[in-house]
PDB file of C-alpha atoms in Angstrom:
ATOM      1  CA  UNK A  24      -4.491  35.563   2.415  1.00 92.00           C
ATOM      2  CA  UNK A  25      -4.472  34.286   5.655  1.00 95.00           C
ATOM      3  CA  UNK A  26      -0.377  34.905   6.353  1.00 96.00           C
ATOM      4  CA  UNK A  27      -0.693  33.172  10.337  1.00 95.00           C
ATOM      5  CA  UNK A  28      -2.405  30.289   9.006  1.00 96.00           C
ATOM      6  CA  UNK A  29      -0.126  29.829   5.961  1.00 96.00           C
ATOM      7  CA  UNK A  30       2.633  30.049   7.893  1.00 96.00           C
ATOM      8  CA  UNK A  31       1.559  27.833  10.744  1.00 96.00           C
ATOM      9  CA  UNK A  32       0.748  24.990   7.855  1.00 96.00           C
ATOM     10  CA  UNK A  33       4.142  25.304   5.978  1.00 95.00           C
ATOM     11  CA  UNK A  34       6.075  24.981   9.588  1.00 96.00           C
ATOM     12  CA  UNK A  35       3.910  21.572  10.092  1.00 97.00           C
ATOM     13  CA  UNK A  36       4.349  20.783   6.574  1.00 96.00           C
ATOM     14  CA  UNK A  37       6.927  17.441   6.896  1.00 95.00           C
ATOM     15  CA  UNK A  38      10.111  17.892   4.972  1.00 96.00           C
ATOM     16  CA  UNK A  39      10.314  17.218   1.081  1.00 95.00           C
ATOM     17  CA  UNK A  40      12.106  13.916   1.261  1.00 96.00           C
ATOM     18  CA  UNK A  41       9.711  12.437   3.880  1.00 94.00           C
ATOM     19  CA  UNK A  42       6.723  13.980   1.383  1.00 95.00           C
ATOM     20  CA  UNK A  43       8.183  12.183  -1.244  1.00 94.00           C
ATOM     21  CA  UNK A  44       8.860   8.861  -0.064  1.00 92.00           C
ATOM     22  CA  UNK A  45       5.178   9.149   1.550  1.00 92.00           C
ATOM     23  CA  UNK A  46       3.740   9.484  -2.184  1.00 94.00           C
ATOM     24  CA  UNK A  47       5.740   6.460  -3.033  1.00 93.00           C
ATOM     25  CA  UNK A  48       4.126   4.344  -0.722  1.00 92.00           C
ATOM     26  CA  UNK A  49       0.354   5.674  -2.290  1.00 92.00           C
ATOM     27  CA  UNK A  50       2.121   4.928  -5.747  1.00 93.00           C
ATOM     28  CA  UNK A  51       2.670   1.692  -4.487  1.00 92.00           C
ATOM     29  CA  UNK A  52      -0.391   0.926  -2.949  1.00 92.00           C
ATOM     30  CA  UNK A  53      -2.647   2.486  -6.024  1.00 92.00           C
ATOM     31  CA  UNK A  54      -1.492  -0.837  -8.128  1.00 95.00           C
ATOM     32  CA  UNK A  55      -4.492  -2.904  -8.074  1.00 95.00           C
ATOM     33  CA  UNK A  56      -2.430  -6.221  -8.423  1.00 96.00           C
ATOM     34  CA  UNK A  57      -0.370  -4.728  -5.592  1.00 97.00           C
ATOM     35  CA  UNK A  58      -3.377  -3.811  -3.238  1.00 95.00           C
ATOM     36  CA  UNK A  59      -4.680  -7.250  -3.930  1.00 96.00           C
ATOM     37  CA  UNK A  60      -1.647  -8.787  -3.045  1.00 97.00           C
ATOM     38  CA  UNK A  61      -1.502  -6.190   0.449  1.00 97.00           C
ATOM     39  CA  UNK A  62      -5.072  -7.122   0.813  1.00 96.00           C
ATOM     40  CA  UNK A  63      -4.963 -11.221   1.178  1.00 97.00           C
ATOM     41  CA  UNK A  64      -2.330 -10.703   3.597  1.00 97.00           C
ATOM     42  CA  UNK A  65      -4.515  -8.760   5.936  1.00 95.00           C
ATOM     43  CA  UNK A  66      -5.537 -12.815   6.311  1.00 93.00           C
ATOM     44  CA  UNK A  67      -1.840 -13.688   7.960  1.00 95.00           C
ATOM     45  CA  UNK A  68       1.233 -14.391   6.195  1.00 96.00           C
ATOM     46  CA  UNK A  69       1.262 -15.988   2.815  1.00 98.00           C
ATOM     47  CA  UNK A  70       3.780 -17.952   0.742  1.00 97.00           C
ATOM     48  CA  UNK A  71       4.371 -16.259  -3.283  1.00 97.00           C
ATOM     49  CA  UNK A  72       2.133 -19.383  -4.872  1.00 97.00           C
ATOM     50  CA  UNK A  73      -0.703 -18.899  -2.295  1.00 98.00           C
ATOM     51  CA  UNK A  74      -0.719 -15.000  -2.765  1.00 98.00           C
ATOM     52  CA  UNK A  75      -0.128 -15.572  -7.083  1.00 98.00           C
ATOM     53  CA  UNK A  76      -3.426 -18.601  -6.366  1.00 97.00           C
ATOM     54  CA  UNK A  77      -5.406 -15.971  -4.499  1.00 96.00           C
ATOM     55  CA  UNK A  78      -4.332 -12.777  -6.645  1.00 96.00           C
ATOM     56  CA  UNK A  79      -4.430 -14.593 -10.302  1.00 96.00           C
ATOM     57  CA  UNK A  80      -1.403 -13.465 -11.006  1.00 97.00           C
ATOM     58  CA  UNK A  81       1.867 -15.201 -11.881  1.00 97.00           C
ATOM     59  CA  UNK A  82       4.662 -16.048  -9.516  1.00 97.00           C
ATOM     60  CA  UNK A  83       7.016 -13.982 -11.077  1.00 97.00           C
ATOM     61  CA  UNK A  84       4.697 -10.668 -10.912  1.00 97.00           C
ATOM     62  CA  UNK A  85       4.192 -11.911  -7.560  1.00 98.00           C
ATOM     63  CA  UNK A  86       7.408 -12.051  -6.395  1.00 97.00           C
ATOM     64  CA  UNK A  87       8.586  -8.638  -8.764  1.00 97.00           C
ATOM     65  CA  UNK A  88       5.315  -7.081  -6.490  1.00 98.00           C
ATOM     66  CA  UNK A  89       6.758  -8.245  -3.470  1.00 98.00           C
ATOM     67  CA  UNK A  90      10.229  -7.037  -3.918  1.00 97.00           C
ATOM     68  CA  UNK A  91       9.516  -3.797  -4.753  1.00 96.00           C
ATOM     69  CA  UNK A  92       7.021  -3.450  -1.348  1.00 97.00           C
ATOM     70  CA  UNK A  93       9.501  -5.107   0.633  1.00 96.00           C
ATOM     71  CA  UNK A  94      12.135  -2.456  -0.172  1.00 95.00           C
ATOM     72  CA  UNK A  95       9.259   0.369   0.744  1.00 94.00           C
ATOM     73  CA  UNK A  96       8.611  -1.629   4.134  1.00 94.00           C
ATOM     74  CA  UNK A  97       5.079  -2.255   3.478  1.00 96.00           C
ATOM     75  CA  UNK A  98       6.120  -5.736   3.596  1.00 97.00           C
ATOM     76  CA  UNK A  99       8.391  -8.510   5.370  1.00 97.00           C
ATOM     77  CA  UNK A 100       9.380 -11.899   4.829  1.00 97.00           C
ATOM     78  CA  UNK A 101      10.286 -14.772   6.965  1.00 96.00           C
ATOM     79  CA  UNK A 102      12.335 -17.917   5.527  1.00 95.00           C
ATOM     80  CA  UNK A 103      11.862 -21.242   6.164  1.00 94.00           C
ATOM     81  CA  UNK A 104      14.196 -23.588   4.089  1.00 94.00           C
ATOM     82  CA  UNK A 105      13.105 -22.184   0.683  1.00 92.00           C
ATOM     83  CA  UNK A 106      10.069 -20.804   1.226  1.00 93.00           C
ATOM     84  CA  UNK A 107       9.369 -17.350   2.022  1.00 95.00           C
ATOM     85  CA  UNK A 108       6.503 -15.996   4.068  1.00 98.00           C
ATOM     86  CA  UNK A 109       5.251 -12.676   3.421  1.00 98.00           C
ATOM     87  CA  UNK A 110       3.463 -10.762   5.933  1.00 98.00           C
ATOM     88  CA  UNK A 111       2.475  -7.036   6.047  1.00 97.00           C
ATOM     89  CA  UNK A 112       5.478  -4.941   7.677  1.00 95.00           C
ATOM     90  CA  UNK A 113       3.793  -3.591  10.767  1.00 93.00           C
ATOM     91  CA  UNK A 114       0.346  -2.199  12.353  1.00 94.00           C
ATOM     92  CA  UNK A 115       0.528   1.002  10.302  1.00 93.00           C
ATOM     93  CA  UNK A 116       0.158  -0.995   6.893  1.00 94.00           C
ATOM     94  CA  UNK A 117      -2.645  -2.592   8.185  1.00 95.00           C
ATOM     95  CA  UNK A 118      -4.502   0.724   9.096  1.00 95.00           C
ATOM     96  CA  UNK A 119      -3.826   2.479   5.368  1.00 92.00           C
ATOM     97  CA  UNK A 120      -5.473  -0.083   3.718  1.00 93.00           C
ATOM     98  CA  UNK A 121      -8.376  -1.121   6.925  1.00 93.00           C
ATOM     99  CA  UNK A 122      -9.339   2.659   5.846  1.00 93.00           C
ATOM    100  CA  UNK A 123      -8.968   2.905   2.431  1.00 90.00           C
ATOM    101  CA  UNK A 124     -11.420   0.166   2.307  1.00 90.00           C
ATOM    102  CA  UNK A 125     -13.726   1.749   5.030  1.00 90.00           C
ATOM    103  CA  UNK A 126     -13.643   5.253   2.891  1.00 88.00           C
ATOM    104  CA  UNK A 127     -14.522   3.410  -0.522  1.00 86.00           C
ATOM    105  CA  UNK A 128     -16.921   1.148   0.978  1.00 84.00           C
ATOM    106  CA  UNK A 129     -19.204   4.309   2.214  1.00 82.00           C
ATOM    107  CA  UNK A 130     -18.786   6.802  -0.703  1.00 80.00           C
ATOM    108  CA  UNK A 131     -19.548   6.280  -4.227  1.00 76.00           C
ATOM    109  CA  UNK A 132     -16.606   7.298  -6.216  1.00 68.00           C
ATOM    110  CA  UNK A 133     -16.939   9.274  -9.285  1.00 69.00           C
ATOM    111  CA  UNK A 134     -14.018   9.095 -11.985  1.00 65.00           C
ATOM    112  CA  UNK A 135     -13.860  12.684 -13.576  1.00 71.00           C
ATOM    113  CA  UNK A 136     -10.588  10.715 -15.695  1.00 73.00           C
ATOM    114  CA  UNK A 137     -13.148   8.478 -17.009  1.00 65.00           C
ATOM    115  CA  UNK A 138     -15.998  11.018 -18.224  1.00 70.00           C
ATOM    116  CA  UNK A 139     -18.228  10.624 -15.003  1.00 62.00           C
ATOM    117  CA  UNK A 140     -19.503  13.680 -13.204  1.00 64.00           C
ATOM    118  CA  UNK A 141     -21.250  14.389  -9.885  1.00 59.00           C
TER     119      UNK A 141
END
């Protein structure tokens, strides 16, 4: 074991609640419905029947969706009389997904959980 290097890594290592709050916004963002919902507003803000039109979901997943990534602060929402605009939260939103989609669109994924192998 390399006890320096171990040690240097576990005093960088963030602490456990900002770990796990981290993993909840992956868990979030690993929802497919979710993503696509994340991914049309990449396009500018979007009312819930324009992102349920351009998902095919609902408007009440749609709005469930974008309560529970509004309380995460992946999203925001701006009001106007009754309508709410969502938008992503902030720049750093924008990035996670700009490269998750960069990494999947250069590799070929292979789903061990699904039988495939390299």
């Amino acid at each position: 074991m390399d006890a320096p290097r171990v040690a240097a890594v576990r005093e960088r290592m963030p602490a456990a609640q900002d770990l796990t709050d981290t993993a909840e916004v992956f868990g979030l963002l690993a929802d497919p419905n979710r993503l696509r919902l994340l991914l049309a507003l990449l396009e500018g803000e979007m009312c819930v029947c324009d992102l349920a039109a351009v998902s095919g979901q609902i408007e009440s997943a749609v709005s469930h969706a974008l309560r529970l990534l509004r309380a995460h602060h992946i999203v925001t929402a701006r009001r106007a009389g009754r309508m709410a605009f969502y938008r992503l939260e902030d720049a750093h939103v924008r990035m996670l997904l700009d490269l998750a989609l960069a990494h999947t669109e250069h590799t070929q994924a292979i789903h061990p959980e699904h039988g495939e192998t390299p």
